[in-house]
Coordinates of C-alpha atoms and ligand atoms in Angstrom, one line a residue:
X1 CA 46.5 78.9 23.5
X2 CA 43.4 79.0 22.7
X3 CA 44.6 80.8 19.4
X4 CA 46.8 77.9 18.7
X5 CA 43.4 75.7 18.8
X6 CA 41.8 77.4 16.5
X7 CA 44.4 77.7 14.2
X8 CA 45.0 73.9 14.7
X9 CA 41.1 73.4 14.1
X10 CA 40.6 75.7 11.4
X11 CA 43.9 73.9 9.5
X12 CA 42.6 70.5 10.0
X13 CA 39.5 71.4 8.4
X14 CA 41.0 73.9 5.5
X15 CA 43.1 69.8 5.1
X16 CA 39.1 68.5 4.2
X17 CA 37.7 71.3 2.2
X18 CA 40.3 71.1 0.0
X19 CA 39.5 67.3 -0.6
X20 CA 36.2 68.3 -1.4
X21 CA 37.6 69.3 -4.5
X22 CA 35.2 68.1 -7.4
X23 CA 38.7 68.6 -9.8
X24 CA 41.1 66.7 -8.9
X25 CA 43.1 69.4 -11.0
X26 CA 46.4 70.7 -9.5
X27 CA 45.0 71.4 -6.4
X28 CA 47.1 72.4 -3.5
X29 CA 46.0 69.4 -1.7
X30 CA 49.2 67.7 -1.3
X31 CA 51.0 70.8 -0.3
X32 CA 49.0 72.4 1.6
X33 CA 48.1 68.9 3.1
X34 CA 51.6 68.3 4.1
X35 CA 52.7 71.5 5.1
X36 CA 49.7 71.7 7.7
X37 CA 50.1 67.8 8.5
X38 CA 53.4 68.5 10.3
X39 CA 53.0 71.9 11.3
X40 CA 49.7 71.9 13.4
X41 CA 49.4 68.1 14.1
X42 CA 52.9 67.8 15.7
X43 CA 52.0 71.4 17.2
X44 CA 48.8 69.7 18.4
X45 CA 50.5 67.1 19.8
X46 CA 53.2 68.7 21.3
X47 CA 50.1 70.9 23.8
X48 CA 48.1 67.8 24.3
X49 CA 50.1 65.0 23.7
X50 CA 46.4 63.3 22.0
X51 CA 47.1 60.2 20.3
X52 CA 46.9 59.9 17.0
X53 CA 43.0 59.1 15.7
X54 CA 42.5 55.5 14.6
X55 CA 38.6 55.3 14.4
X56 CA 37.8 55.4 10.7
X57 CA 34.0 56.7 11.4
X58 CA 35.1 59.4 14.0
X59 CA 38.0 60.6 11.8
X60 CA 37.5 59.4 8.1
X61 CA 36.8 61.4 5.7
X62 CA 33.4 61.6 4.6
X63 CA 34.2 60.3 1.0
X64 CA 35.6 57.4 2.3
X65 CA 33.2 56.5 5.0
X66 CA 30.0 57.3 3.1
X67 CA 30.6 57.5 -0.6
X68 CA 26.8 56.6 -1.4
X69 CA 26.5 59.9 0.2
X70 CA 29.6 61.7 -0.8
X71 CA 28.6 60.8 -4.4
X72 CA 25.2 62.3 -4.3
X73 CA 26.3 65.2 -2.7
X74 CA 29.2 65.7 -5.4
X75 CA 26.0 65.5 -8.1
X76 CA 24.1 68.5 -6.2
X77 CA 27.2 70.4 -6.8
X78 CA 27.5 70.1 -9.9
X79 CA 23.9 70.4 -10.5
X80 CA 24.1 73.9 -8.8
X81 CA 27.4 75.0 -11.0
X82 CA 25.8 73.6 -14.0
X83 CA 22.4 75.5 -13.9
X84 CA 21.2 78.6 -14.0
X85 CA 19.9 79.1 -10.2
X86 CA 16.8 81.8 -10.3
X87 CA 15.1 80.9 -7.2
X88 CA 14.6 84.1 -5.5
X89 CA 15.6 83.1 -2.3
X90 CA 18.3 81.0 -2.7
X91 CA 22.1 82.5 -3.0
X92 CA 25.5 81.1 -2.8
X93 CA 26.8 81.9 0.1
X94 CA 30.6 82.8 1.2
X95 CA 33.4 80.7 1.8
X96 CA 33.9 82.1 5.3
X97 CA 30.5 81.2 6.0
X98 CA 30.8 77.6 5.0
X99 CA 33.8 77.6 6.9
X100 CA 32.0 78.5 10.0
X101 CA 29.1 76.1 9.4
X102 CA 31.6 73.2 9.4
X103 CA 33.5 74.1 12.7
X104 CA 33.8 72.6 16.2
X105 CA 31.1 75.2 17.3
X106 CA 28.5 72.8 16.2
X107 CA 29.5 70.5 18.8
X108 CA 28.5 73.1 21.9
X109 CA 25.8 72.9 23.8
X110 CA 25.0 77.1 25.1
X111 CA 21.2 77.8 26.8
X112 CA 20.5 81.1 27.7
X113 CA 22.2 84.3 26.6
X114 CA 25.2 84.9 26.6
X115 CA 27.3 85.5 30.3
X116 CA 23.8 83.1 31.4
X117 CA 24.7 79.4 30.2
X118 CA 22.4 76.5 31.7
X119 CA 25.7 74.8 31.0
X120 CA 29.2 75.3 31.7
X121 CA 32.2 75.8 29.0
X122 CA 30.8 78.8 26.9
X123 CA 33.6 81.3 27.5
X124 CA 34.0 81.7 23.8
X125 CA 30.5 80.7 22.5
X126 CA 29.3 84.0 24.4
X127 CA 32.4 86.2 22.9
X128 CA 31.1 84.9 19.3
X129 CA 27.4 85.5 19.9
X130 CA 28.1 88.9 21.0
X131 CA 30.2 89.3 18.0
X132 CA 26.7 88.2 15.9
X133 CA 25.2 90.6 17.7
X134 CA 26.7 94.0 17.7
X135 CA 27.8 93.2 13.8
X136 CA 23.4 92.8 13.2
X137 CA 23.2 95.9 14.8
X138 CA 26.0 97.6 13.0
X139 CA 24.9 96.2 9.5
X140 CA 21.3 98.0 10.0
X141 CA 23.0 100.9 11.6
X142 CA 21.2 100.1 14.8
X143 CA 22.1 101.9 18.0
X144 CA 22.2 99.0 21.2
X145 CA 20.4 102.1 23.2
X146 CA 17.6 101.3 20.4
X147 CA 18.2 98.0 19.5
X148 CA 18.1 94.6 21.1
X149 CA 18.5 91.9 18.4
X150 CA 18.3 88.1 18.9
X151 CA 20.3 85.5 17.0
X152 CA 19.2 83.1 18.0
X153 CA 16.4 81.3 16.0
X154 CA 17.5 78.9 13.7
X155 CA 14.7 79.9 10.5
X156 CA 12.9 82.6 9.3
X157 CA 10.3 80.8 10.6
X158 CA 10.6 80.0 13.6
X159 CA 12.1 83.7 14.2
X160 CA 8.4 84.8 13.0
X161 CA 6.6 82.6 15.7
X162 CA 9.3 83.1 18.9
X163 CA 8.0 86.9 17.9
X164 CA 4.3 85.8 17.7
X165 CA 4.6 83.6 21.0
X166 CA 6.5 86.6 22.2
X167 CA 3.8 89.3 21.9
X168 CA 0.9 88.4 21.0
X169 CA -0.9 86.4 23.1
X170 CA -2.7 82.7 21.8
X171 CA -5.5 83.8 19.8
X172 CA -4.3 87.7 20.0
X173 CA -5.1 88.9 16.2
X174 CA -2.4 88.9 12.7
X175 CA -2.3 90.2 9.7
X176 CA 0.2 89.4 7.1
X177 CA 0.2 89.7 3.8
X178 CA -1.7 86.5 2.3
X179 CA 0.3 83.8 1.1
X180 CA -1.2 84.4 -2.7
X181 CA -0.7 87.7 -2.6
X182 CA 3.1 87.3 -2.3
X183 CA 3.0 86.9 1.6
X184 CA 4.4 84.0 3.5
X185 CA 3.1 81.2 5.0
X186 CA 3.8 82.0 8.6
X187 CA 2.5 85.5 7.7
X188 CA -0.7 83.3 9.0
X189 CA -2.3 81.1 5.7
X190 CA -5.4 79.2 6.5
X191 CA -7.8 78.1 3.0
X192 CA -11.5 77.7 3.5
X193 CA -11.0 74.6 4.2
X194 CA -8.0 74.2 6.3
X195 CA -5.7 75.7 9.1
X196 CA -2.2 75.9 6.7
X197 CA -0.1 77.7 8.8
X198 CA 1.0 77.0 12.3
X199 CA 0.1 80.8 13.0
X200 CA -3.5 80.2 11.6
X201 CA -3.8 77.3 14.3
X202 CA -2.7 79.4 17.4
X203 CA -3.3 82.4 16.4
X204 CA -6.2 84.3 14.4
X205 CA -5.3 85.4 11.3
X206 CA -7.1 88.1 8.6
X207 CA -5.0 88.4 5.7
X208 CA -4.7 91.5 3.8
X209 CA -4.2 91.5 0.2
X210 CA -2.7 92.9 -3.4
X211 CA -5.4 94.8 -5.8
X212 CA -5.9 92.2 -8.7
X213 CA -5.4 94.7 -10.9
X214 CA -2.4 96.9 -10.3
X215 CA -0.3 94.0 -8.1
X216 CA 0.5 96.4 -6.2
X217 CA -0.3 96.1 -2.0
X218 CA -4.2 97.4 -1.3
X219 CA -3.1 99.6 1.7
X220 CA -6.4 101.3 1.6
X221 CA -8.0 97.9 2.2
X222 CA -6.3 96.4 4.7
X223 CA -6.9 100.1 6.6
X224 CA -10.1 99.4 6.7
X225 CA -9.9 95.7 7.6
X226 CA -7.5 96.3 10.3
X227 CA -10.2 98.9 11.9
X228 CA -12.6 96.4 12.1
X229 CA -10.4 93.5 13.1
X230 CA -8.4 95.0 15.3
X231 CA -5.1 93.7 15.2
X232 CA -2.2 93.3 17.3
X233 CA 0.0 92.7 15.2
X234 CA 0.8 93.7 11.5
X235 CA 3.2 92.0 9.1
X236 CA 4.9 94.3 6.8
X237 CA 6.7 91.3 4.6
X238 CA 7.0 89.4 1.6
X239 CA 8.6 86.6 -0.1
X240 CA 7.0 87.4 -3.9
X241 CA 6.2 91.2 -4.6
X242 CA 8.4 93.4 -6.3
X243 CA 7.8 96.7 -4.6
X244 CA 9.1 98.6 -1.8
X245 CA 6.7 98.3 0.9
X246 CA 5.3 101.7 2.4
X247 CA 6.3 101.4 5.8
X248 CA 5.1 104.6 6.6
X249 CA 1.5 104.0 5.5
X250 CA 1.9 100.8 8.0
X251 CA 2.8 102.3 10.5
X252 CA -0.4 104.7 10.3
X253 CA -2.8 102.0 10.3
X254 CA -0.8 100.2 13.5
X255 CA -1.1 103.0 15.5
X256 CA -4.7 103.5 14.3
X257 CA -5.1 100.5 15.6
X258 CA -3.0 100.2 19.1
X259 CA -0.9 96.9 16.7
X260 CA 2.6 96.2 16.9
X261 CA 4.2 96.6 13.6
X262 CA 6.3 93.7 12.8
X263 CA 8.8 93.8 9.4
X264 CA 9.6 90.7 8.0
X265 CA 12.6 91.6 5.6
X266 CA 13.5 87.8 5.1
X267 CA 14.0 88.5 1.3
X268 CA 15.1 92.0 1.2
X269 CA 17.7 91.7 4.2
X270 CA 20.7 92.3 2.0
X271 CA 19.0 95.2 -0.2
X272 CA 18.2 96.8 3.0
X273 CA 21.6 96.2 4.5
X274 CA 23.8 97.7 1.3
X275 CA 21.1 101.0 1.8
X276 CA 19.9 100.1 -1.8
X277 CA 15.6 100.0 -0.5
X278 CA 13.9 101.7 2.3
X279 CA 15.0 100.1 5.8
X280 CA 12.4 99.0 7.6
X281 CA 13.8 100.1 10.4
X282 CA 12.4 103.8 10.7
X283 CA 9.0 102.7 11.0
X284 CA 8.4 99.1 12.6
X285 CA 8.7 98.0 16.4
X286 CA 9.9 94.3 15.4
X287 CA 12.2 93.6 12.3
X288 CA 12.6 89.6 11.2
X289 CA 14.9 87.9 9.1
X290 CA 16.8 85.2 7.1
X291 CA 20.3 85.5 7.0
X292 CA 20.2 83.0 4.0
X293 CA 18.5 85.3 0.9
X294 CA 19.6 88.3 -0.7
X295 CA 21.8 88.5 2.8
X296 CA 24.0 85.5 2.1
X297 CA 24.7 84.0 4.9
X298 CA 23.9 80.9 6.7
X299 CA 20.7 79.3 6.7
X300 CA 19.4 81.5 10.1
X301 CA 17.0 83.7 11.5
X302 CA 17.0 86.9 13.4
X303 CA 14.7 89.1 15.5
X304 CA 15.7 92.7 15.9
X305 CA 13.2 94.8 17.9
X306 CA 12.7 98.0 19.8
X307 CA 14.2 98.9 23.3
X308 CA 14.0 102.0 25.4
X309 CA 11.0 104.6 26.0
X310 CA 7.7 103.4 23.6
X311 CA 5.8 106.7 24.4
X312 CA 5.5 109.3 26.6
X313 CA 1.6 109.7 28.3
X314 CA 0.1 113.3 28.7
X315 CA 0.8 113.2 32.1
X316 CA 4.3 113.1 31.2
X317 CA 5.0 108.6 32.5
X318 CA 7.2 107.6 29.9
X319 CA 6.4 103.9 28.5
X320 CA 8.7 101.4 27.3
X321 CA 9.6 99.0 25.1
X322 CA 9.0 95.5 27.3
X323 CA 10.1 93.1 23.8
X324 CA 13.2 92.3 25.4
X325 CA 12.3 89.7 27.6
X326 CA 9.8 88.4 26.2
X327 CA 11.3 87.9 22.5
X328 CA 14.4 86.1 24.6
X329 CA 12.3 83.7 26.6
X330 CA 10.2 82.9 23.6
X331 CA 13.3 82.0 21.7
X332 CA 14.2 80.0 24.7
X333 CA 13.2 78.3 26.8
X334 CA 10.1 78.8 24.7
X335 CA 10.2 77.0 21.6
X336 CA 14.0 76.7 21.0
X337 CA 16.7 74.4 22.9
X338 CA 20.2 74.8 22.2
X339 CA 21.0 77.6 19.8
X340 CA 23.1 76.8 16.4
X341 CA 26.2 77.6 17.8
X342 CA 28.6 77.1 14.3
X343 CA 25.2 79.1 12.5
X344 CA 26.0 81.7 15.0
X345 CA 29.3 82.6 14.2
X346 CA 28.0 82.6 10.3
X347 CA 26.2 85.3 11.0
X348 CA 28.8 87.1 12.5
X349 CA 30.4 86.7 9.5
X350 CA 28.1 87.4 6.8
X351 CA 26.5 90.6 8.9
X352 CA 30.6 91.7 8.9
X353 CA 30.6 91.1 5.2
X354 CA 27.0 93.4 4.6
X355 CA 29.1 96.3 5.9
X356 CA 31.3 96.1 3.2
X357 CA 31.4 97.9 -0.3
X358 CA 31.8 95.4 -2.4
X359 CA 28.2 94.0 -1.1
X360 CA 26.9 97.7 -1.8
X361 CA 28.0 97.0 -5.1
X362 CA 26.8 93.2 -5.5
X363 CA 22.9 94.3 -3.5
X364 CA 23.1 97.7 -6.4
X365 CA 23.7 94.4 -9.4
X366 CA 21.1 92.2 -7.7
X367 CA 18.8 95.0 -8.3
X368 CA 20.5 96.2 -11.9
X369 CA 19.8 92.5 -12.7
X370 CA 16.7 92.2 -12.4
X371 CA 15.2 95.8 -13.6
X372 CA 17.1 93.7 -16.9
X373 CA 15.5 90.6 -16.1
X374 CA 12.1 92.8 -16.9
X375 CA 12.8 95.2 -19.2
X376 CA 14.5 92.2 -21.3
X377 CA 11.4 89.7 -20.4
X378 CA 8.8 93.3 -21.0
X379 CA 10.6 93.3 -24.7
X380 CA 9.9 89.9 -25.6
X381 CA 5.7 90.0 -24.6
X382 CA 5.8 88.5 -21.5
X383 CA 3.4 90.6 -18.7
X384 CA 5.5 91.5 -15.3
X385 CA 3.0 91.7 -12.1
X386 CA 3.1 95.7 -11.4
X387 CA 5.0 95.9 -14.7
X388 CA 8.1 96.2 -13.1
X389 CA 10.7 95.8 -10.4
X390 CA 12.6 97.4 -7.1
X391 CA 13.9 94.5 -5.9
X392 CA 15.5 91.4 -6.7
X393 CA 12.5 89.4 -7.7
X394 CA 9.9 89.6 -10.8
X395 CA 6.8 87.9 -10.8
X396 CA 5.9 86.9 -14.4
X397 CA 1.9 86.7 -15.2
X398 CA 2.4 83.5 -18.1
X399 CA -1.5 84.1 -19.1
X400 CA -0.4 86.3 -22.1
X401 CA 1.7 83.7 -23.6
X402 CA -0.6 80.8 -23.3
X403 CA 0.9 79.1 -20.7
X404 CA 0.6 78.6 -16.6
X405 CA 3.1 78.5 -14.2
X406 CA 3.6 74.6 -13.8
X407 CA 5.0 73.9 -17.6
X408 CA 6.6 77.3 -17.2
X409 CA 8.3 76.1 -14.5
X410 CA 9.3 72.3 -15.4
X411 CA 10.2 73.3 -18.7
X412 CA 12.5 75.6 -17.4
X413 CA 13.7 73.0 -14.8
X414 CA 14.3 70.5 -17.6
X415 CA 16.6 73.7 -19.2
X416 CA 18.5 73.6 -15.9
X417 CA 17.4 76.7 -15.0
X418 CA 15.5 76.9 -11.8
X419 CA 12.6 78.7 -10.8
X420 CA 9.0 78.4 -8.9
X421 CA 6.0 78.2 -10.2
X422 CA 3.8 81.3 -8.1
X423 CA 0.0 82.7 -8.3
X424 CA -0.2 86.5 -9.9
X425 CA -2.3 89.2 -8.9
X426 CA -6.1 88.1 -9.3
X427 CA -5.7 84.4 -9.3
X428 CA -8.3 82.4 -8.5
X429 CA -6.9 79.0 -7.0
X430 CA -3.6 78.9 -4.7
X431 CA -3.4 75.3 -6.7
X432 CA -2.9 76.4 -10.6
X433 CA -0.8 79.6 -10.0
X434 CA -0.4 81.0 -13.1
X435 CA 3.1 82.8 -12.8
X436 CA 6.5 82.2 -12.0
X437 CA 9.1 84.3 -9.8
X438 CA 12.3 85.0 -10.6
X439 CA 14.9 86.3 -8.8
X440 CA 18.7 87.2 -9.3
X441 CA 20.5 86.9 -6.2
X442 CA 22.4 83.7 -6.9
X443 CA 23.0 84.4 -10.1
X444 CA 24.3 88.0 -9.5
X445 CA 26.8 86.4 -6.8
X446 CA 28.3 84.5 -10.0
X447 CA 28.9 87.8 -11.5
X448 CA 26.1 87.7 -14.0
X449 CA 25.8 91.4 -15.1
X450 CA 23.2 93.3 -17.5
X451 CA 24.7 92.0 -20.9
X452 CA 24.9 88.3 -19.1
X453 CA 21.1 88.7 -18.1
X454 CA 20.6 89.2 -21.9
X455 CA 21.7 86.2 -22.6
X456 CA 19.1 84.5 -19.7
X457 CA 16.4 86.6 -21.0
X458 CA 17.0 84.5 -24.7
X459 CA 17.5 81.2 -23.1
X460 CA 15.0 81.7 -20.5
X461 CA 12.0 83.3 -23.7
X462 CA 13.5 79.6 -25.8
X463 CA 12.7 77.5 -23.2
X464 CA 9.3 78.8 -22.9
X465 CA 8.5 79.1 -26.3
X466 CA 9.3 75.6 -26.8
X467 CA 6.5 75.1 -23.0
X468 CA 4.0 77.1 -26.1
X469 CA 4.4 74.4 -28.3
X470 CA 4.0 71.3 -26.0
X471 CA 1.2 72.8 -24.2
X472 CA -0.5 73.1 -28.2
X473 CA 0.0 69.5 -28.3
X474 CA -0.6 67.7 -24.6
X475 CA -3.2 71.2 -23.0
X476 CA -2.6 72.1 -19.7
X477 CA -2.2 69.4 -17.2
X478 CA 0.9 69.2 -16.2
X479 CA 1.3 65.4 -16.4
X480 CA -0.1 65.5 -19.8
X481 CA 2.4 68.5 -20.3
X482 CA 5.2 65.9 -19.2
X483 CA 3.8 62.7 -20.9
X484 CA 4.1 64.8 -24.4
X485 CA 7.4 65.7 -23.8
X486 CA 8.2 62.1 -22.7
X487 CA 6.6 60.4 -26.0
X488 CA 8.1 63.1 -28.6
X489 CA 11.8 62.0 -30.0
X490 CA 11.7 66.1 -31.2
X491 CA 11.2 67.5 -28.3
X492 CA 13.4 66.1 -26.4
X493 CA 16.1 67.0 -28.4
X494 CA 14.9 70.9 -28.6
X495 CA 15.1 70.3 -25.0
X496 CA 18.5 68.8 -24.6
X497 CA 20.3 70.9 -27.0
X498 CA 19.1 74.3 -25.7
X499 CA 19.7 72.5 -21.6
X500 CA 23.8 72.0 -23.2
X501 CA 23.8 76.0 -24.5
X502 CA 23.0 76.9 -21.0
X503 CA 24.7 74.3 -19.0
X504 CA 27.7 74.9 -20.6
X505 CA 27.3 78.8 -20.9
X506 CA 26.2 78.5 -16.7
X507 CA 29.2 76.6 -15.9
X508 CA 31.4 79.7 -17.1
X509 CA 30.2 81.6 -14.2
X510 CA 32.3 80.5 -10.8
X511 CA 31.1 80.0 -7.4
X512 CA 32.1 80.7 -4.2
X513 CA 33.6 78.2 -1.6
X514 CA 33.6 75.5 -5.0
X515 CA 37.1 74.3 -4.6
X516 CA 36.9 74.0 -0.7
X517 CA 33.1 72.6 -0.3
Ligands
PLP601 C1 11.7 82.4 3.4 C2 11.0 83.5 4.4 C3 10.8 83.2 5.7 C4 11.4 81.5 6.2 O1 11.8 81.6 6.4 P1 12.9 80.1 6.7 O2 13.9 79.9 7.0 O3 12.6 79.3 5.0 O4 12.2 79.5 7.7 C5 9.7 83.7 6.4 N1 9.5 84.6 5.9 C6 9.5 85.4 4.2 C7 8.9 86.6 4.4 C8 10.5 84.5 4.2 O5 10.4 84.7 2.7

């Protein structure tokens, strides 16, 4: 019976998905609708003898019950299609992931762990969460004797905070890469006047940095600071850094100081799963990740932690890892309530995808595209932090082009290329970043290859050239920059024409799940 129910539920959703298409084309809505409607609804009535839903807010389609909101969603969908998405943390997830996200799983409360819930009715939810756990381990080639996993964190930030809460005492010491140097807020960001991240409020944070000249992480300085600061936890993780991390070196520094080593592979977890860059699992005690960046799954977080023997004392006594209860209990009941079961199902299917040859090809292409992007921009005279990339992103230093991050980001946005301004090595102020971060995961999902990236380089270069002209008139302030464009018919025309070209180019590449969602 459960199979039939699942099918019914799925079919009903399929009917709705198809109606989401922006294009009324010859899409098989009518045919599918008719078929599914007659088969599955009759079936469902036979099973439940359930009366037809007549309440319109409960069972009406979104476009009927809330056309205002639906209209905005449609515009966002068109924006995603028409633009070149180069924000390094973004991706276009797959149809199966989108389908999981809008299932009935969303309705269920399941606080606790599989087979130990605080609510009844969780037999299938347990099956799904166990599947998500197993597949998460498989995606990273981990054995369940050595590694445990928690798939309940709502996203990357809560995952990180759960680790700190679980394994570091209040006001214990944490070291992470500084935010302006490419680290993440949750790694403990604070400024001279304010503790910004909760990590720096509830724990004592001491950042490490990149070398201002080379742009590479300054491991020697990290080692020196760690000897003084004696952290409980060192974080190896990046949001904007185009090189592979030296996990072995991190491990040595952690061991020297009796610290745990945690990798936050949020940005690179797809590359790691595909084996195209070194794996943090070889050296780390704990690994956290988001599942929606290069991994291309749902918006969610996952924590991996070591199990079993941690070390053996001189007298032969084994010291065991004790992360399992600490981390699981930190996630729930420490920080979270009911798990998002629709997201956990989506993690399960994303992790399955991550073991396929297509996924490995995709990740290889992501890196090739980032390298092509890097070479293309360099050949047009732009400076790239560290001079290259081994991952999915690059950091372009705009100073030698006579620009800063804000007008560069703005002109690209006006031309329908999405990216973000970012501090570059040596920047004095986090408020006035000198660069932009560009990533290839989303474009690669849409099918762009190296030759297409050459076109993208050309579009970026043309956009930035307009920004240079504008800046000559406006000076460096963003407000002046915007006003200068606003007041100039000539600049507006140049931008408009380029934007048209970019959008018609972008629209030639498909998006996963576009027809359905
Ligand atoms: C994106 C990111 C996170 C946070 O993820 P959210 O899902 O946005 O909370 C954490 N760590 C790193 C390194 C990230 O890049």
